[in-house]
mmCIF file with all atom_site columns, C-alpha atoms in Angstrom:
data_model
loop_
_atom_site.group_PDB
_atom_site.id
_atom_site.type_symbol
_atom_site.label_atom_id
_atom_site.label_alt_id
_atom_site.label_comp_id
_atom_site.label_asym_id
_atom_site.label_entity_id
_atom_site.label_seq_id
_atom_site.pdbx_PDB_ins_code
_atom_site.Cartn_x
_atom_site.Cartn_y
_atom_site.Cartn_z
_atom_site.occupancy
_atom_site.B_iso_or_equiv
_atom_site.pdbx_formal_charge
_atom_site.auth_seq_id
_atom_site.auth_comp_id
_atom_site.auth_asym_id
_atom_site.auth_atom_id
_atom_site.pdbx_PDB_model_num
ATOM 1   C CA . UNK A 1 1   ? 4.874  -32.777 33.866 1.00 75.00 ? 1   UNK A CA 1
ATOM 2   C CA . UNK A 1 2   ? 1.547  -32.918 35.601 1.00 78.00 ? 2   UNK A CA 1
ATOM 3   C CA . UNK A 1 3   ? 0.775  -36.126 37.149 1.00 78.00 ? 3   UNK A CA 1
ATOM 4   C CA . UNK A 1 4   ? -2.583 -35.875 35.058 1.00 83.00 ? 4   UNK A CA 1
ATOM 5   C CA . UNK A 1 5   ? -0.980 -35.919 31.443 1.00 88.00 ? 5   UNK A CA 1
ATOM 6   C CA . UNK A 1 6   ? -0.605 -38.783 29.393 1.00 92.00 ? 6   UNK A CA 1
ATOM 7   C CA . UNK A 1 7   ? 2.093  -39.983 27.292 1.00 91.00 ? 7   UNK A CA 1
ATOM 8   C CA . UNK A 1 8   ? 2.835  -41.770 24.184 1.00 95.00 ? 8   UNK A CA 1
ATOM 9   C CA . UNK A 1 9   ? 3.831  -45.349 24.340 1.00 93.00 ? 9   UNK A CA 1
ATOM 10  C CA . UNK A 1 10  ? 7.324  -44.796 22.892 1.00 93.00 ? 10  UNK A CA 1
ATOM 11  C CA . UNK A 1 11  ? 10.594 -42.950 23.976 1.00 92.00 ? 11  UNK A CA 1
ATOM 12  C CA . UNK A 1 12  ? 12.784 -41.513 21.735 1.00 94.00 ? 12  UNK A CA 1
ATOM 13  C CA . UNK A 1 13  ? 16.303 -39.860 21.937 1.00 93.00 ? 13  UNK A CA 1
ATOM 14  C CA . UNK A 1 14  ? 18.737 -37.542 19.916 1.00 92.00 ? 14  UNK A CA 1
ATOM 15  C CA . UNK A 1 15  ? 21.311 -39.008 18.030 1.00 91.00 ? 15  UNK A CA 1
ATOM 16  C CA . UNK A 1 16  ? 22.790 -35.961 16.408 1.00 86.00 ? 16  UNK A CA 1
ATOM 17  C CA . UNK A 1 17  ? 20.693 -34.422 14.110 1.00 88.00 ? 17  UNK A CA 1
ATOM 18  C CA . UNK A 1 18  ? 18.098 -37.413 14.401 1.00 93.00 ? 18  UNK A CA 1
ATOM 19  C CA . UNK A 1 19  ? 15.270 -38.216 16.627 1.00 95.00 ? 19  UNK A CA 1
ATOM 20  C CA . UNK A 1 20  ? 14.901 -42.058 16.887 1.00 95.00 ? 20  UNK A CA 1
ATOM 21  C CA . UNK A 1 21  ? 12.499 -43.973 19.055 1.00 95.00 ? 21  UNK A CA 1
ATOM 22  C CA . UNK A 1 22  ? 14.353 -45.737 20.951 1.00 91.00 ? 22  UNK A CA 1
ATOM 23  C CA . UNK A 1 23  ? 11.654 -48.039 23.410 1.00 90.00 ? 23  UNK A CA 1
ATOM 24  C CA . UNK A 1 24  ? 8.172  -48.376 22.072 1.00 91.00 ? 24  UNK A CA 1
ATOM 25  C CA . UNK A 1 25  ? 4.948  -50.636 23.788 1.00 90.00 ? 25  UNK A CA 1
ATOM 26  C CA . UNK A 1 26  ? 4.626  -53.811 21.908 1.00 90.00 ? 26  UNK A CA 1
ATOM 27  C CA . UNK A 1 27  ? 2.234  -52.966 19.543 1.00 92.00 ? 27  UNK A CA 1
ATOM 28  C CA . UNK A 1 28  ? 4.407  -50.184 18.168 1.00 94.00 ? 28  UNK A CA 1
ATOM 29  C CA . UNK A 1 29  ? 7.319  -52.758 18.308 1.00 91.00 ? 29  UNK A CA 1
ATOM 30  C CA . UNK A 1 30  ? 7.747  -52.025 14.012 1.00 92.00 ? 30  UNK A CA 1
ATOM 31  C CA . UNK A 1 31  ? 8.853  -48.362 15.153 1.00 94.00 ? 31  UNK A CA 1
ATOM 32  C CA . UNK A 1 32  ? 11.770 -49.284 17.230 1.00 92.00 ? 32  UNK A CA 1
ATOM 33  C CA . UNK A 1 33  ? 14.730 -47.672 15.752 1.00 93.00 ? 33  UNK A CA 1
ATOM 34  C CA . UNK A 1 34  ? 12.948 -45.657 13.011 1.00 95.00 ? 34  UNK A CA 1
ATOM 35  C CA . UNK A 1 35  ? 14.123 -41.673 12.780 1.00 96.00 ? 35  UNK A CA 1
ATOM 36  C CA . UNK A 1 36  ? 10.924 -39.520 13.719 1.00 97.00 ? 36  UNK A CA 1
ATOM 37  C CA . UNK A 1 37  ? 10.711 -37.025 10.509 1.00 97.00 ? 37  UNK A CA 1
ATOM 38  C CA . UNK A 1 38  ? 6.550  -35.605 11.460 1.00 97.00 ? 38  UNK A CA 1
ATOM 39  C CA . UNK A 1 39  ? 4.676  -35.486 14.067 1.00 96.00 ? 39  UNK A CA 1
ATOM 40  C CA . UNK A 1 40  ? 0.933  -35.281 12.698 1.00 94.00 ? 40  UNK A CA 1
ATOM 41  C CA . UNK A 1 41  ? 1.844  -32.465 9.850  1.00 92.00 ? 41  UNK A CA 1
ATOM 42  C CA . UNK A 1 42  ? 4.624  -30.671 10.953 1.00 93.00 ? 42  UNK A CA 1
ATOM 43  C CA . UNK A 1 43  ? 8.096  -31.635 10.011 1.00 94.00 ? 43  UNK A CA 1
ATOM 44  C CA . UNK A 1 44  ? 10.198 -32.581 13.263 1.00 94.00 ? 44  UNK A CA 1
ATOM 45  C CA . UNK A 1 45  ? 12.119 -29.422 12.996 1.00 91.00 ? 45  UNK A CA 1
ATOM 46  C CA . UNK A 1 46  ? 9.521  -27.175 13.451 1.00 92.00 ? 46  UNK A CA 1
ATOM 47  C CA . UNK A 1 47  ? 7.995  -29.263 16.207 1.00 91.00 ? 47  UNK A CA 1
ATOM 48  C CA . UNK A 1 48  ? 10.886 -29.052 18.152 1.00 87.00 ? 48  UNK A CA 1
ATOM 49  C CA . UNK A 1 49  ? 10.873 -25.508 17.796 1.00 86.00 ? 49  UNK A CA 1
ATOM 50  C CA . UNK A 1 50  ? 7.372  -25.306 19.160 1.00 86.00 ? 50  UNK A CA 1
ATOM 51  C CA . UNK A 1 51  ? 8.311  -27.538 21.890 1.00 84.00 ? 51  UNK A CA 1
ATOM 52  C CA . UNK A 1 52  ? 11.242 -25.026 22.507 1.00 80.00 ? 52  UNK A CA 1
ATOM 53  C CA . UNK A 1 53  ? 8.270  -22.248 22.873 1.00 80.00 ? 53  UNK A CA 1
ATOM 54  C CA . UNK A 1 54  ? 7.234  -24.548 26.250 1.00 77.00 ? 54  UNK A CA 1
ATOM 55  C CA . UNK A 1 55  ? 10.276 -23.912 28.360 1.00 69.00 ? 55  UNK A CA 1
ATOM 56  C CA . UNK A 1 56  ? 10.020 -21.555 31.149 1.00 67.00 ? 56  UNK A CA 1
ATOM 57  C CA . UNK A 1 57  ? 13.212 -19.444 30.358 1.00 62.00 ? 57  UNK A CA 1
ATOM 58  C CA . UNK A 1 58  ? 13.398 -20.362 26.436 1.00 56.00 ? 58  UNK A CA 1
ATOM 59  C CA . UNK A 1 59  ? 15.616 -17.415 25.273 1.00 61.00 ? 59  UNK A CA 1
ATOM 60  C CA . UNK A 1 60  ? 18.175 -18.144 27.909 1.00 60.00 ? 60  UNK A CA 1
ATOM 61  C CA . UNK A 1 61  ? 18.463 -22.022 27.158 1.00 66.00 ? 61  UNK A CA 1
ATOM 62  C CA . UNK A 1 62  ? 20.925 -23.637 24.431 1.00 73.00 ? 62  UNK A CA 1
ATOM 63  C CA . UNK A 1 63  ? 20.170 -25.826 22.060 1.00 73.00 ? 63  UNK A CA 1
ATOM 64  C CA . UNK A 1 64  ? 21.758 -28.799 24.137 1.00 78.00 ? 64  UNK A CA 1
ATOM 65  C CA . UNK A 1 65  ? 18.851 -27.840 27.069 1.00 75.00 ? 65  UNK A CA 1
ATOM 66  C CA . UNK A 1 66  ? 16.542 -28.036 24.085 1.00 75.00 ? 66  UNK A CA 1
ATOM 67  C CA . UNK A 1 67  ? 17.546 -31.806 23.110 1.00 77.00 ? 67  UNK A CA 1
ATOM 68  C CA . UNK A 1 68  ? 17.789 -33.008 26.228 1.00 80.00 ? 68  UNK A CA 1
ATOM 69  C CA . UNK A 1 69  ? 14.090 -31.697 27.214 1.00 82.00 ? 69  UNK A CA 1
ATOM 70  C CA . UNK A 1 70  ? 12.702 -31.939 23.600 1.00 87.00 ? 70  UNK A CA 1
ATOM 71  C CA . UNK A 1 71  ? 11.674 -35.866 24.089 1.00 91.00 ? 71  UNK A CA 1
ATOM 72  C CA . UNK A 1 72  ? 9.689  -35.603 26.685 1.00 90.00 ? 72  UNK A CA 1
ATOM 73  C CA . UNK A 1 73  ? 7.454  -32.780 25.353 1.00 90.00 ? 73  UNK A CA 1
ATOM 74  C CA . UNK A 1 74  ? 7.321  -34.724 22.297 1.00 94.00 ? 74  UNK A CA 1
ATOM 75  C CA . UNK A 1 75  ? 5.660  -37.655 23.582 1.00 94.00 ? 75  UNK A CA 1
ATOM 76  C CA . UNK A 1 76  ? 2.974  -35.748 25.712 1.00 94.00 ? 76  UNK A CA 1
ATOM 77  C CA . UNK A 1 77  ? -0.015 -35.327 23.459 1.00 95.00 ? 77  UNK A CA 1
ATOM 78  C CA . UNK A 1 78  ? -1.272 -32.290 25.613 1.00 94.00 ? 78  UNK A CA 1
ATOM 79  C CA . UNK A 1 79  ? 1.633  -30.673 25.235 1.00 93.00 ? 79  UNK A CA 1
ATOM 80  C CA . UNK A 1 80  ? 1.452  -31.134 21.423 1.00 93.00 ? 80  UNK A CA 1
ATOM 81  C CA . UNK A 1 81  ? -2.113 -29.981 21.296 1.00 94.00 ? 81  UNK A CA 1
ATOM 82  C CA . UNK A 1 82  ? -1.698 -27.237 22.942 1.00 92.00 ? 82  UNK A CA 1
ATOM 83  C CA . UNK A 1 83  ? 1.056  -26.150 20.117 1.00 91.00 ? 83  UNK A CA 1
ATOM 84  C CA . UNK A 1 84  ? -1.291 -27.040 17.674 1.00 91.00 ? 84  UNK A CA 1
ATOM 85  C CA . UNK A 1 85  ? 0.905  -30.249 16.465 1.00 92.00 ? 85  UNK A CA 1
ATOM 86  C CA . UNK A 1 86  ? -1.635 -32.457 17.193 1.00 93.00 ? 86  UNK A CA 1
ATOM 87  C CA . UNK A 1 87  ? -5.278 -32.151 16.052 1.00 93.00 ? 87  UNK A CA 1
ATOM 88  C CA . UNK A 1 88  ? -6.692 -35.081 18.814 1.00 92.00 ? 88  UNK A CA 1
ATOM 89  C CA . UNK A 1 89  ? -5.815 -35.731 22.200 1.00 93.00 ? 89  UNK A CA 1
ATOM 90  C CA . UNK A 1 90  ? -6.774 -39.429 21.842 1.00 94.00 ? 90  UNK A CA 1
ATOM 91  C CA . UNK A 1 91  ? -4.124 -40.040 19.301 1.00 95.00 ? 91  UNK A CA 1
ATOM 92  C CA . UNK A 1 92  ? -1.290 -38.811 17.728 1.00 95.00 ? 92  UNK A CA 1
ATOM 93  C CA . UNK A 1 93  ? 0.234  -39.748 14.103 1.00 96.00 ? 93  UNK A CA 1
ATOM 94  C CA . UNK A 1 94  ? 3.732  -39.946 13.624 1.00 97.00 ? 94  UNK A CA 1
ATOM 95  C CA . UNK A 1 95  ? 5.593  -39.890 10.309 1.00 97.00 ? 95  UNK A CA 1
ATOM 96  C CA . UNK A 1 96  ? 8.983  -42.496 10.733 1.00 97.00 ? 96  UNK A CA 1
ATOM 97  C CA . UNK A 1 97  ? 11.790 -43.459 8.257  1.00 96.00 ? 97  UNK A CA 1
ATOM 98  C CA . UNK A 1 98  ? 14.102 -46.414 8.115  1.00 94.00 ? 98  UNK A CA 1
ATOM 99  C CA . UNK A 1 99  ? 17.812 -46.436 7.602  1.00 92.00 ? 99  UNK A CA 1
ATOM 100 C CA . UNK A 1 100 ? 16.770 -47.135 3.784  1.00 93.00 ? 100 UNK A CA 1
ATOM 101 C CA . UNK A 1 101 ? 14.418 -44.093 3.477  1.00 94.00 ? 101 UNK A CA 1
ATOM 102 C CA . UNK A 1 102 ? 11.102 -45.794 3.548  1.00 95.00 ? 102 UNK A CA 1
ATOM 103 C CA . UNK A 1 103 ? 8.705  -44.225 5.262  1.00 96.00 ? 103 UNK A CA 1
ATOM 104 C CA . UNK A 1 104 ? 5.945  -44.984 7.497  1.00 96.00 ? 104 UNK A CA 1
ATOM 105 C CA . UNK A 1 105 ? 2.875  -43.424 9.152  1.00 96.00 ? 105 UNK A CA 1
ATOM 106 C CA . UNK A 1 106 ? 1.805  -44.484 12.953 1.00 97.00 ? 106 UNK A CA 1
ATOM 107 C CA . UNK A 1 107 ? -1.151 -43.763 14.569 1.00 97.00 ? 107 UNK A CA 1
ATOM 108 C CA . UNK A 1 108 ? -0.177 -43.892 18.628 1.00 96.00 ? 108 UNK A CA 1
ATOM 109 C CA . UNK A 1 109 ? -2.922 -43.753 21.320 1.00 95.00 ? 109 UNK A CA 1
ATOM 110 C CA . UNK A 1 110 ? -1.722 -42.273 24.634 1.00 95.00 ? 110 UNK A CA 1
ATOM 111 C CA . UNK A 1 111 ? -1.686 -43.950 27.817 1.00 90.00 ? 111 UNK A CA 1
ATOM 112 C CA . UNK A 1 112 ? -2.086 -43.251 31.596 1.00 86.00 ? 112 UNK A CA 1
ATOM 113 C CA . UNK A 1 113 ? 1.040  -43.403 33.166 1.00 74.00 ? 113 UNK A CA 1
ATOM 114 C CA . UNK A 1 114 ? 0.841  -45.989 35.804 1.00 64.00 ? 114 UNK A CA 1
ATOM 115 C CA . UNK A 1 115 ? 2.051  -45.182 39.619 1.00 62.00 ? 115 UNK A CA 1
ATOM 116 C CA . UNK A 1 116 ? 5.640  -44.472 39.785 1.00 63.00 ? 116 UNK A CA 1
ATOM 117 C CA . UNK A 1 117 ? 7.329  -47.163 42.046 1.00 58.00 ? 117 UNK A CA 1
ATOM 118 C CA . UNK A 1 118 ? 10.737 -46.323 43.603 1.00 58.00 ? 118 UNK A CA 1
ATOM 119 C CA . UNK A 1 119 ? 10.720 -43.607 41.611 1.00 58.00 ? 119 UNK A CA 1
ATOM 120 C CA . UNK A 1 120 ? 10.594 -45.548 38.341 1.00 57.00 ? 120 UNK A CA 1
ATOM 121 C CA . UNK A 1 121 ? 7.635  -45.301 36.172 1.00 57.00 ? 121 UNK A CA 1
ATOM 122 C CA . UNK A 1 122 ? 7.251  -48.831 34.583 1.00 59.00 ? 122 UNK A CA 1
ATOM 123 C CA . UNK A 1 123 ? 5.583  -47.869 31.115 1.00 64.00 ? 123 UNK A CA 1
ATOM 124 C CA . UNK A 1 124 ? 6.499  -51.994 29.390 1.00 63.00 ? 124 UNK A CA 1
ATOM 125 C CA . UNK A 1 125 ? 8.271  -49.861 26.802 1.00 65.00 ? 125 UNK A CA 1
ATOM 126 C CA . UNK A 1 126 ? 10.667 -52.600 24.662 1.00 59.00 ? 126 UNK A CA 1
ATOM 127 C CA . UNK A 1 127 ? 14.095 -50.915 24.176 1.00 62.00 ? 127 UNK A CA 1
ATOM 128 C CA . UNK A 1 128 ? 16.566 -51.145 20.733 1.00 60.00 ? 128 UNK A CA 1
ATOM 129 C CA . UNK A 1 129 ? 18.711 -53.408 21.863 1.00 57.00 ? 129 UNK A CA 1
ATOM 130 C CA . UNK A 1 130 ? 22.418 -52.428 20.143 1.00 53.00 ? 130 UNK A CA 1
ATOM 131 C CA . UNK A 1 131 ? 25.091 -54.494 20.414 1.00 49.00 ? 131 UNK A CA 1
ATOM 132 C CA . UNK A 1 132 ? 28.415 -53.352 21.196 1.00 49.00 ? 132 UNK A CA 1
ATOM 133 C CA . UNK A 1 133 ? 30.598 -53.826 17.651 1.00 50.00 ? 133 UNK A CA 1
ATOM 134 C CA . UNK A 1 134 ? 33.137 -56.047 19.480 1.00 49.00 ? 134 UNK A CA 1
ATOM 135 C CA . UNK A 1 135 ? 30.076 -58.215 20.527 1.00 45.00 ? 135 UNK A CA 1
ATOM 136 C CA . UNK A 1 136 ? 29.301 -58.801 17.269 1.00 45.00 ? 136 UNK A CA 1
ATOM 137 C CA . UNK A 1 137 ? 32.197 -59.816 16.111 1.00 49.00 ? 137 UNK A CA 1
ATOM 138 C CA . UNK A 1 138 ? 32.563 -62.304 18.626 1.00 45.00 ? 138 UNK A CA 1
ATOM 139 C CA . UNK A 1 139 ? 29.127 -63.841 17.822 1.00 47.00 ? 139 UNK A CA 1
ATOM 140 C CA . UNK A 1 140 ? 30.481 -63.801 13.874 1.00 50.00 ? 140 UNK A CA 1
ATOM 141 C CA . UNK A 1 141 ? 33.067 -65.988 14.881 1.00 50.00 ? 141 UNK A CA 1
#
């Protein structure tokens, strides 16, 4: 991505079908975990598949390529305006459900990314923090 983008304050991943944010700035700390299901209208689906219209060689990539480099297109709000997901460059509103269905509407404001040091971009994103099941059980004892 240009160096002159912004980005959202959150990352989010793939876990199967679902796209989860999986680090988030502190103020969008409530988001953490949540399944993305819109980004401003559109249903994630057909996001993705206007993100999919941004790489280079689309009809020669597979739909693995397209989860892997989904996420970051997802979180750049010029790369959403440009497909027309996102109405604003100043902020972007994303639709989230919990594991119980309930659903949620954020409003995000992008940020400058800050000078990448050692190669590492330091955005003070706070990750999900999972626990590994025999970790748990330990602590249950």
């Amino acid at each position: 991505m240009p160096e002159f983008f912004k980005r959202y304050p959150i990352n989010v991943y793939w876990f199967g079908g679902e796209l989860r944010v999986i680090a988030a700035a502190k103020e969008y700390a409530g988001a953490l975990g949540a399944r993305v299901v819109k980004i401003g209208d559109l249903d994630i689906g057909e996001a993705v598949a206007g993100a999919a219209t941004s790489f280079p060689s689309k009809d020669n990539e597979n739909e693995s390529y397209v989860l892997n480099m989904s996420p970051e297109l997802l979180v750049r709000p010029e790369v959403l305006h440009a497909l027309g997901v996102v109405p604003d460059l100043s902020r972007g509103v994303f639709t989230l459900e919990d594991d119980a269905g309930r659903r949620s509407t954020v409003e995000i404001t992008p940020v400058v990314l800050p000078p990448v040091v050692n190669g590492i971009v330091n955005l003070g994103l706070v990750p999900v923090v999972v626990q590994p099941p025999l970790f748990r059980e330990k602590l249950a004892e």
